[in-house]
Tab-separated table of C-alpha atoms and ligand atoms in Angstrom:
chain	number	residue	atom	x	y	z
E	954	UNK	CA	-44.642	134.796	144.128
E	955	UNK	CA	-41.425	133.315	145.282
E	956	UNK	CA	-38.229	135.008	145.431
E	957	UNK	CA	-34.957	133.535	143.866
E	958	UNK	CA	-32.159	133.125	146.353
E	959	UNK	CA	-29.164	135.623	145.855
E	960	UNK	CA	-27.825	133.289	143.038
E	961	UNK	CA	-29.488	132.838	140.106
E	962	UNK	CA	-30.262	128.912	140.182
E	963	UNK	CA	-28.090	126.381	138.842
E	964	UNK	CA	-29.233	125.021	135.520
E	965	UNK	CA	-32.084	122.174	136.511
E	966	UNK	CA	-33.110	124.378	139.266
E	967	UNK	CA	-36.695	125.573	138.812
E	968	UNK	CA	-37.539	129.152	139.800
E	969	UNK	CA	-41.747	129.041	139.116
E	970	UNK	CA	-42.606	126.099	141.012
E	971	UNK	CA	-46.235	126.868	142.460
E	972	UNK	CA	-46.868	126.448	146.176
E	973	UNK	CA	-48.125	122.802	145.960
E	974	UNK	CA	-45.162	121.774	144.341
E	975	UNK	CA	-42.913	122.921	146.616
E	976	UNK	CA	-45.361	121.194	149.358
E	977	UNK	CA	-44.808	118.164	147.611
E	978	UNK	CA	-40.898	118.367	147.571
E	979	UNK	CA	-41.143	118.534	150.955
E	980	UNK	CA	-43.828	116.210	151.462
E	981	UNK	CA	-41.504	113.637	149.691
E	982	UNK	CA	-38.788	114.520	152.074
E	983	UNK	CA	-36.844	116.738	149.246
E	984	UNK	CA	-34.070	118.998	150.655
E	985	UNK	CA	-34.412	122.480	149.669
E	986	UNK	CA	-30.925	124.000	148.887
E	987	UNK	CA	-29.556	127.742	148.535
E	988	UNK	CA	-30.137	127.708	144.942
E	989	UNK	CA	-33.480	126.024	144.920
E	990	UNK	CA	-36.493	128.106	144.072
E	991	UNK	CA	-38.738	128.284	147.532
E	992	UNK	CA	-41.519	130.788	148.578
E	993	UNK	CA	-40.452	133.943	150.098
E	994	UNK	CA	-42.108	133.117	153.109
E	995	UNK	CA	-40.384	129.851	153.977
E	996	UNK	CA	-37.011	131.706	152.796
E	997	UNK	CA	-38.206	134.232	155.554
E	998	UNK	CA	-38.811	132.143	158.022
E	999	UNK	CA	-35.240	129.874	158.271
E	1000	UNK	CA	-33.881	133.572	158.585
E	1001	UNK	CA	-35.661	134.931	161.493
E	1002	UNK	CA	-35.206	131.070	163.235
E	1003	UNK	CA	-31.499	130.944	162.070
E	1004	UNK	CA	-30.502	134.040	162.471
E	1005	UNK	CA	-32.486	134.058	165.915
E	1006	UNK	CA	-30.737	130.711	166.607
E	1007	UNK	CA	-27.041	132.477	165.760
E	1008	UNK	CA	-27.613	134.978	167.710
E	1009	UNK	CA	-28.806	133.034	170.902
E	1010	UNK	CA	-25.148	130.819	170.603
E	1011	UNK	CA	-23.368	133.892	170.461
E	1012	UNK	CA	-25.272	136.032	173.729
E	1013	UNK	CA	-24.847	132.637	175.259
E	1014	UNK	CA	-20.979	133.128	175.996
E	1015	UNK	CA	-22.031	135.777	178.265
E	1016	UNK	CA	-23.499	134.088	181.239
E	1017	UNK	CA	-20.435	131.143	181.286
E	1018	UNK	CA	-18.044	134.318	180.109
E	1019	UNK	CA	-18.781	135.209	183.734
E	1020	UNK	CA	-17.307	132.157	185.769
E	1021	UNK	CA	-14.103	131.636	183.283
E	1022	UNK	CA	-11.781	133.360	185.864
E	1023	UNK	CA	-13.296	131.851	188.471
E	1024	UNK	CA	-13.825	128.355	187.255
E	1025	UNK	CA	-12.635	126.294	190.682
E	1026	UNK	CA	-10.038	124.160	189.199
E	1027	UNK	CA	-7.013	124.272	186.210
E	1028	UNK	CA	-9.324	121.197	184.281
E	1029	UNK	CA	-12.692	122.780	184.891
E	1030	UNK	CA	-11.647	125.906	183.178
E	1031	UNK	CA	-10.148	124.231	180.454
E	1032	UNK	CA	-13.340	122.521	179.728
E	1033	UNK	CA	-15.467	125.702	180.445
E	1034	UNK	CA	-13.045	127.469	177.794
E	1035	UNK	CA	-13.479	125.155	175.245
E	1036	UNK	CA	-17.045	124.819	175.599
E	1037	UNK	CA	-17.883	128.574	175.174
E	1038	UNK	CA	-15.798	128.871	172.053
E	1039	UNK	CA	-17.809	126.008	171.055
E	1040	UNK	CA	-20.658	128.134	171.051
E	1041	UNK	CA	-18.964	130.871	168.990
E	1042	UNK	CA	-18.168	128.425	166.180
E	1043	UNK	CA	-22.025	127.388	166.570
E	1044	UNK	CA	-23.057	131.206	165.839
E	1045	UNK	CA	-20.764	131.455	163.364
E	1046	UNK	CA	-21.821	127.877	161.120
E	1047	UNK	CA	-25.294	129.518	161.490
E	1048	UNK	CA	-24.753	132.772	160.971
E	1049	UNK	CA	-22.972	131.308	157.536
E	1050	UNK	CA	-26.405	129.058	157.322
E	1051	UNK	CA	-28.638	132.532	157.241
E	1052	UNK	CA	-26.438	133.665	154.884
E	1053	UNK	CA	-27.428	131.466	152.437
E	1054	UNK	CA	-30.752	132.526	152.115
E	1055	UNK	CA	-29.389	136.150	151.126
E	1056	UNK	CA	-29.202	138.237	153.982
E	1057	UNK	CA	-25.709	139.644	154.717
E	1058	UNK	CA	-23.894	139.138	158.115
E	1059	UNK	CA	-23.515	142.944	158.698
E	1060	UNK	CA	-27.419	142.632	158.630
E	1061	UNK	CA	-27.911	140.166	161.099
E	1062	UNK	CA	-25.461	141.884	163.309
E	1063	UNK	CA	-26.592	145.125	163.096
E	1064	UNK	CA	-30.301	143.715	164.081
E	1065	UNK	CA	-28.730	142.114	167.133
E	1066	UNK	CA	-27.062	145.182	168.135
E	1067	UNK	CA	-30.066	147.475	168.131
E	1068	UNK	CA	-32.118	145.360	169.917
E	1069	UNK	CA	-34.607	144.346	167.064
E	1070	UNK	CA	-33.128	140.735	166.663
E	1071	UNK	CA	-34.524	137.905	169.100
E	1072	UNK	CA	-32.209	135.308	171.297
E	1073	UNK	CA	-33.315	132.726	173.317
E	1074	UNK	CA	-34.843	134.448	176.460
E	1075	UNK	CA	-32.773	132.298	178.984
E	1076	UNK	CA	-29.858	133.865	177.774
E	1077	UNK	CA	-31.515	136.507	180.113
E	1078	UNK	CA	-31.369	135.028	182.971
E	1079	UNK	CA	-27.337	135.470	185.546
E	1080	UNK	CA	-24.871	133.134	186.496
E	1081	UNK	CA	-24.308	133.794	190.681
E	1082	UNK	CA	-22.461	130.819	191.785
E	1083	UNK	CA	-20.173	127.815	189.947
E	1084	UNK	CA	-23.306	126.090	190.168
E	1085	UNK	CA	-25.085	127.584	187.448
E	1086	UNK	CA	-22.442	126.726	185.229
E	1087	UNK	CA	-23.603	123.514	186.169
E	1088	UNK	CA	-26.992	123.737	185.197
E	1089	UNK	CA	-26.865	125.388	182.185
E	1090	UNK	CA	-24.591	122.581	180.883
E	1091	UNK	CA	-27.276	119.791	181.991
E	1092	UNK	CA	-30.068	122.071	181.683
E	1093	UNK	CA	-29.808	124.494	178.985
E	1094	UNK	CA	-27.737	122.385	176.737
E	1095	UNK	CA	-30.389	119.388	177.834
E	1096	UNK	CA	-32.990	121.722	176.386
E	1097	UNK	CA	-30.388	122.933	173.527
E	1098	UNK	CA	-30.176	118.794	172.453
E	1099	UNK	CA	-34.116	118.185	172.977
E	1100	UNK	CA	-35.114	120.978	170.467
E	1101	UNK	CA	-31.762	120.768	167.756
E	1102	UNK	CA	-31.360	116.808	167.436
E	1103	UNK	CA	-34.968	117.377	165.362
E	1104	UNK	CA	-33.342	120.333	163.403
E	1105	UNK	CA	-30.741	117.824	162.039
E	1106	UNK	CA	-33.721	116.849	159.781
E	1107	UNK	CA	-35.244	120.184	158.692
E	1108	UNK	CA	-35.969	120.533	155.511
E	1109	UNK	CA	-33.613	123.113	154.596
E	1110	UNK	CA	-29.381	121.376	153.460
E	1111	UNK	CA	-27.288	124.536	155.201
E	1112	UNK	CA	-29.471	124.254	158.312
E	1113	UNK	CA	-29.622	120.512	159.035
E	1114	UNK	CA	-26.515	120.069	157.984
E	1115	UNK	CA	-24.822	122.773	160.336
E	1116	UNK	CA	-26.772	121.223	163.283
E	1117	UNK	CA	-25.472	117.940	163.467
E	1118	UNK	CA	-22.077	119.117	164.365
E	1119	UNK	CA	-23.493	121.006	167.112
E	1120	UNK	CA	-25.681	118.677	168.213
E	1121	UNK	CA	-22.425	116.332	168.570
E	1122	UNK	CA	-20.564	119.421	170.347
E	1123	UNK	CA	-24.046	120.083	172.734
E	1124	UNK	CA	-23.976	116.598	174.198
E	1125	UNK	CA	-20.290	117.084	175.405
E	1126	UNK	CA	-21.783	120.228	176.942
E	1127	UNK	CA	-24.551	118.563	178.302
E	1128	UNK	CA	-22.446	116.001	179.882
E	1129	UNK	CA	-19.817	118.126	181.717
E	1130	UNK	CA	-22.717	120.406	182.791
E	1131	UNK	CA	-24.106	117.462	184.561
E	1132	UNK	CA	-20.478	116.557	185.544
E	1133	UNK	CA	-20.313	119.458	187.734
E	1134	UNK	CA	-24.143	119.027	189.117
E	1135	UNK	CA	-22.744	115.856	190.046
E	1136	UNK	CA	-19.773	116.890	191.581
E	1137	UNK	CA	-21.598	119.084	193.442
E	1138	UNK	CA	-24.323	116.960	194.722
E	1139	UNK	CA	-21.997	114.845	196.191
E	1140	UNK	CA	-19.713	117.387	198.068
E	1141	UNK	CA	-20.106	118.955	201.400
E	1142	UNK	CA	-23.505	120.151	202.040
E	1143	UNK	CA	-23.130	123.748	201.038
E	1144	UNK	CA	-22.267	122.765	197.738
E	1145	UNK	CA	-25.197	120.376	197.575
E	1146	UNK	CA	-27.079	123.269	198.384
E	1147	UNK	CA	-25.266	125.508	196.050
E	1148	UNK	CA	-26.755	123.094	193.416
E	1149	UNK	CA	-29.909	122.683	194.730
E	1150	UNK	CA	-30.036	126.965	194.488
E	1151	UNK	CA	-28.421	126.781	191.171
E	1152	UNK	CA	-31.271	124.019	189.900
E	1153	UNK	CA	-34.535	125.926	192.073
E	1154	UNK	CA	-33.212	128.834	190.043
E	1155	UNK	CA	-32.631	127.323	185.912
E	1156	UNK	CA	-35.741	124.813	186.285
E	1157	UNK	CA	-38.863	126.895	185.084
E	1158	UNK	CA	-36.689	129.268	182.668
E	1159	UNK	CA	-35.292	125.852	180.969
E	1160	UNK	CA	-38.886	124.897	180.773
E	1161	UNK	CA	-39.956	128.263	179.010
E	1162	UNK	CA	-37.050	128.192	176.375
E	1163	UNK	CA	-39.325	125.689	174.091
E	1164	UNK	CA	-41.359	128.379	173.421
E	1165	UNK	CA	-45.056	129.307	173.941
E	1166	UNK	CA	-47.197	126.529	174.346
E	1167	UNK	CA	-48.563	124.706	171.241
E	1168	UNK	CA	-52.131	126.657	171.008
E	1169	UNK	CA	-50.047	129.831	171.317
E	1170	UNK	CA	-46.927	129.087	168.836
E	1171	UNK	CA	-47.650	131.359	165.984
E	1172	UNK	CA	-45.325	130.016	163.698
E	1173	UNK	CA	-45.699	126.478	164.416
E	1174	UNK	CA	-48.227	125.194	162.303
E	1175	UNK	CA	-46.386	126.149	159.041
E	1176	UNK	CA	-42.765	125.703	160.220
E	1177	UNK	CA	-44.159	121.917	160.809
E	1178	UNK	CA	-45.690	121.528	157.232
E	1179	UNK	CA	-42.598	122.908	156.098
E	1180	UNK	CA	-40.420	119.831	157.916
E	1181	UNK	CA	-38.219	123.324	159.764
E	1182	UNK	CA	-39.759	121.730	162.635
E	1183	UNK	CA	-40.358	118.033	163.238
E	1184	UNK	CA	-41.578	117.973	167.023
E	1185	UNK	CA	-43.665	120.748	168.584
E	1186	UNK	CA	-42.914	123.065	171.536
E	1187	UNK	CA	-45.434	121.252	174.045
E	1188	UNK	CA	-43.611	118.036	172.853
E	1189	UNK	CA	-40.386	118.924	173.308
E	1190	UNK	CA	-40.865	120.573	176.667
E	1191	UNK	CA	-42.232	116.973	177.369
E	1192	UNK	CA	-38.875	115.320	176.425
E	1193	UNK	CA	-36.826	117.713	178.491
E	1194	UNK	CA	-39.085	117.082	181.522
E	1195	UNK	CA	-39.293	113.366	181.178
E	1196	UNK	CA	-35.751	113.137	181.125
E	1197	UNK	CA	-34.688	115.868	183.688
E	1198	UNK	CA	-36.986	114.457	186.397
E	1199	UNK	CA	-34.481	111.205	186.654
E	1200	UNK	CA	-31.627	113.427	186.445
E	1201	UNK	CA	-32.521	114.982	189.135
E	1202	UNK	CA	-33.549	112.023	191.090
E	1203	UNK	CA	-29.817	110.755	190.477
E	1204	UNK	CA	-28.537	113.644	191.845
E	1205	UNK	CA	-30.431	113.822	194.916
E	1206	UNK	CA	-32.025	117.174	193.947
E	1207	UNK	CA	-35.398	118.395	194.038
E	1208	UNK	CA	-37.592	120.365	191.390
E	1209	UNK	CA	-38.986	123.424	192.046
E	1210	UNK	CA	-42.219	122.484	190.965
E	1211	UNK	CA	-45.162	121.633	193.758
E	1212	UNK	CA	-47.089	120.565	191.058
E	1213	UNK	CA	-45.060	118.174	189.548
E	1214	UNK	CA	-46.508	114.396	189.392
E	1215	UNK	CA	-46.480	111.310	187.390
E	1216	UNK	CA	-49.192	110.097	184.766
E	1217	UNK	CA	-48.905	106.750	184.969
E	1218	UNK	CA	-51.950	106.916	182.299
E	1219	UNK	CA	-49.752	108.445	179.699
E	1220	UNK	CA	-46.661	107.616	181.497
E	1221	UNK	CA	-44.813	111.454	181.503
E	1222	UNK	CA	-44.131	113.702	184.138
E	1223	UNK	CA	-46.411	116.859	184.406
E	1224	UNK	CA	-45.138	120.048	185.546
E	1225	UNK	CA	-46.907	122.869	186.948
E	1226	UNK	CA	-48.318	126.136	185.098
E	1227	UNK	CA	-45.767	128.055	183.683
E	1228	UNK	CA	-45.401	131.844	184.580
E	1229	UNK	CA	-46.280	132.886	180.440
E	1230	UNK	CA	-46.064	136.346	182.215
E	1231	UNK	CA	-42.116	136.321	182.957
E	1232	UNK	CA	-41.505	134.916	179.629
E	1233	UNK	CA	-43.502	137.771	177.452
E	1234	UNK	CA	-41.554	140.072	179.870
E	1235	UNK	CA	-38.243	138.487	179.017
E	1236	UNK	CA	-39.156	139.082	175.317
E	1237	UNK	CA	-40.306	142.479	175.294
E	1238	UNK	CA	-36.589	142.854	177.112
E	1239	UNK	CA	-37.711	143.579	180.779
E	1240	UNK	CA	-35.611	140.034	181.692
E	1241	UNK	CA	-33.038	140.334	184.736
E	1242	UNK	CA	-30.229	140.617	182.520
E	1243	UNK	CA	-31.481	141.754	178.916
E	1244	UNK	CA	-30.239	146.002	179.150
E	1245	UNK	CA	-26.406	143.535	180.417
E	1246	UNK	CA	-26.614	141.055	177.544
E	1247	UNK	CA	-26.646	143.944	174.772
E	1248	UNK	CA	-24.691	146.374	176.265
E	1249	UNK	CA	-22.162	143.696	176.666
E	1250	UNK	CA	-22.621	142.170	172.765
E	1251	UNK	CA	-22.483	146.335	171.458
E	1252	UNK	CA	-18.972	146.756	173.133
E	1253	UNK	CA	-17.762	143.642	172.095
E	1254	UNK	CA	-18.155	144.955	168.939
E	1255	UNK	CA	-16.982	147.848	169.362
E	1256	UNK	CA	-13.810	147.083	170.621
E	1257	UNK	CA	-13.438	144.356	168.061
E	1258	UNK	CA	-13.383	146.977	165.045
E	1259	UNK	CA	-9.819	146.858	164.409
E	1260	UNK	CA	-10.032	143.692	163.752
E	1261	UNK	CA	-12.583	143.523	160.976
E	1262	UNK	CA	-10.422	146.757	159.956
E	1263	UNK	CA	-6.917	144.964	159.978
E	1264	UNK	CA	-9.293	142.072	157.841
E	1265	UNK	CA	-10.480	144.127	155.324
E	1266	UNK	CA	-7.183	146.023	154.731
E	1267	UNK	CA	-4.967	142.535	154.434
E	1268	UNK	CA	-7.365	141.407	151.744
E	1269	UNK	CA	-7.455	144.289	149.981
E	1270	UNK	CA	-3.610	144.422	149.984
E	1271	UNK	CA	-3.459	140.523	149.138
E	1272	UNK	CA	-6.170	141.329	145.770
E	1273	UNK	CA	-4.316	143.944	144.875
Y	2559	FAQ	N1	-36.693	132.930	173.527
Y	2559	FAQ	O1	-44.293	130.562	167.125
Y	2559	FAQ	P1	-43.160	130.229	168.050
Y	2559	FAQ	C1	-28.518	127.173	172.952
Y	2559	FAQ	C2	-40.378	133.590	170.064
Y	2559	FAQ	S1	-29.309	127.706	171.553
Y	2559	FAQ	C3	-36.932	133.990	172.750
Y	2559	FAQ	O2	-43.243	128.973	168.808
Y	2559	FAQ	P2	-40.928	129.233	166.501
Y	2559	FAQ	C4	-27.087	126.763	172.863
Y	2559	FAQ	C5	-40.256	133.154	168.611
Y	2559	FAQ	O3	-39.005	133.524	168.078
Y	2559	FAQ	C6	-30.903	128.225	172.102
Y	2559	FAQ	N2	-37.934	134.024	171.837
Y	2559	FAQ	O4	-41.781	130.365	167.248
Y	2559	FAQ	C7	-26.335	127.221	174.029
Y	2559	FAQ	C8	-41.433	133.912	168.005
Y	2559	FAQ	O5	-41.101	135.291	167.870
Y	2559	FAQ	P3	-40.986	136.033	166.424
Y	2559	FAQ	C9	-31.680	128.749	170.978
Y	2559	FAQ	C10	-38.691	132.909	171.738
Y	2559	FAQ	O6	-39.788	129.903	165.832
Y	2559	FAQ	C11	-26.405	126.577	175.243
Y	2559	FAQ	C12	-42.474	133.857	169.113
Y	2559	FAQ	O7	-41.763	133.642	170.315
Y	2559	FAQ	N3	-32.194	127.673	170.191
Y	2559	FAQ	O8	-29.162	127.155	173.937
Y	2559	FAQ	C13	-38.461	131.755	172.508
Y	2559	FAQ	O9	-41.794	128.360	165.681
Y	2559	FAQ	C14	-25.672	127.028	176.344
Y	2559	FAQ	C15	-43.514	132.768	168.898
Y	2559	FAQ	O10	-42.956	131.449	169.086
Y	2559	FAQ	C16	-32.809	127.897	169.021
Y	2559	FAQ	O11	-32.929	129.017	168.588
Y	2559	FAQ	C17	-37.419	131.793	173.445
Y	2559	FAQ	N4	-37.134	130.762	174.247
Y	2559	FAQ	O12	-40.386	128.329	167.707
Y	2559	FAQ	C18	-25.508	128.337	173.922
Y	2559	FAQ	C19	-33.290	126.685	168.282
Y	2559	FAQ	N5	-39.390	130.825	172.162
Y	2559	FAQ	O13	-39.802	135.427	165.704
Y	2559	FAQ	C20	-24.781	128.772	175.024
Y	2559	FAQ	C21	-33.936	127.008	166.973
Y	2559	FAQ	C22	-40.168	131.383	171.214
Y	2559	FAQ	O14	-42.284	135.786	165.699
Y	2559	FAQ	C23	-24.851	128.115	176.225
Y	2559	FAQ	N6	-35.189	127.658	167.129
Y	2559	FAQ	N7	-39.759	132.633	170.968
Y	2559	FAQ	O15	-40.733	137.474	166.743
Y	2559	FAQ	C24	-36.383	127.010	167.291
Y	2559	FAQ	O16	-36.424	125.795	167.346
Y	2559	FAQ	C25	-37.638	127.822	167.341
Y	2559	FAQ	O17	-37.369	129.095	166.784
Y	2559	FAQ	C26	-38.245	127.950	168.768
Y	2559	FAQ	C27	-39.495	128.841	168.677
Y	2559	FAQ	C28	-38.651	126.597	169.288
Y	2559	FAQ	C29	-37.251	128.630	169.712
């Protein structure tokens, strides 16, 4: 049975479609809008990835939050500034994406605030030095790129359509990220080191934010028949590490990864066995900074209720 979306559909819009037709609207590249008719379980899961995808660009101010008073420079805090409310206009074009599909904001915040929502578990990980501002601009915005330039294609309007933007705003990200590596790299040789720290530190997290590995995705399989996903988690991670191992290479720095080599069969970089352990632990909320993250999102919001107060009463004044 599928489920209408909150709208009733517009006229032309067919509610009883059976589950090969709908296969076949994707299969022919179709894209499903908020007043299509769609099976309940593809409606439910663009919500959990959305709204698990809004929710990851909004705990992700946190860790660069941390360095905005003590950026090192006028310009690099102007750029750090601009790039974290970047990420709150992200959570907010995909909070309005979820939306969409008929679950209210208050919804998705409320499962964010007691802990049943998901983010992406590297928002987990702290920011000790300038340096990691660094990385998580070449790294985790790298990654960020590698998994959302597919997502420009999903099959679902609201969510492609919001991703391209970002995807546009992520590569400025990615660059002044690498900016700073760079900067870095080529300093005196405590900074290089700083970087080198900041990099030994980012590298296997970054490599665990694609998600489990293919034979372990659990949603995978129907997310790609769907067209949500276009490239799986295994591939992706591939990507990233094809591309990071140069990047690295430019900037003098090594990977933490003993392991590492070349295939020159296959031509890709290999990287060592990832610790699956940490990341199940980072899930379940046992990450360094998962208790921080939340307690730190919860007071936010706490301290922001006047706000939504003041909202509420000027539009109720200006419909009266
Ligand atoms: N962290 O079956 P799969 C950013 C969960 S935005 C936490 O493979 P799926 C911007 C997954 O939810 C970063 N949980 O799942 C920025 C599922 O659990 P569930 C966020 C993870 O959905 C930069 C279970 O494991 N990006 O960085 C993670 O097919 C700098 C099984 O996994 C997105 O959200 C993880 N890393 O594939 C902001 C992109 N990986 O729901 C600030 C959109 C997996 O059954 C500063 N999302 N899980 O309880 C996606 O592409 C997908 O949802 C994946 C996971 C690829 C993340």
């Amino acid at each position: 049975m599928y489920t209408q979306a909150l709208n009733e559909p517009e006229s032309g819009a067919r509610a009883d479609l059976g589950d090969q037709e709908f296969q076949a609207r994707i299969d022919a590249e179709a894209r499903i809008e908020p007043r299509d008719a769609m099976p309940a379980a593809y409606r439910a899961t663009l919500l959990r990835q959305i709204s698990q995808h809004a929710h990851s660009e909004i705990i992700g101010m946190y860790p660069e939050g941390n360095w905005l008073t003590r950026a090192p420079s006028l310009k690099r805090k102007a750029i750090l500034l601009a790039k974290i409310q970047d990420e709150a206009g992200h959570g907010l074009y995909l909070y309005a994406a979820a939306e969409t599909l008929g679950k209210s904001r208050e919804e998705m915040f409320d499962a964010l605030l007691a802990g049943r929502a998901k983010y992406s578990s590297i928002f987990n990980y702290p920011t000790l030095t300038w340096a990691d501002i660094g990385a998580i601009g070449w790294l985790v915005d790298g990654a960020a790129i590698m998994n959302q330039i597919p997502l420009c294609r999903c099959s679902y309007g609201p969510y492609a359509r919001a991703m391209i933007r970002i995807c546009k705003e992520e590569s400025f990200h990615q660059r002044q990220g690498y900016d700073i590596m760079l900067t870095l790299a080529r300093g005196t040789p405590e900074q290089k080191a700083m970087a080198q720290d900041a990099l030994d530190r980012w590298y296997w997290p970054c490599l665990m934010m694609f998600g489990p590995s293919d034979q372990d995705s659990t949603h995978s399989d129907q997310s790609t028949k769907w067209k949500i996903k276009r490239i799986s988690n295994d591939a992706l991670r591939q990507k990233f590490l094809d591309a990071v191992v140069v990047q690295a290479q430019y900037l003098g720095l090594s990977l933490p990864d003993p392991e590492l080599r070349f295939d020159a069969e296959s031509g890709h970089w290999r990287h060592g066995p990832i610790d699956w352990a940490e990341f199940r632990r980072v899930l379940a909320g046992d990450g360094p900074c998962n208790r921080e993250r939340l307690a730190a999102r919860q007071r936010a919001h706490e301290e922001g209720a006047w706000v939504r107060e003041a909202a509420a009463a000027h539009e109720a004044r200006r419909a009266a």
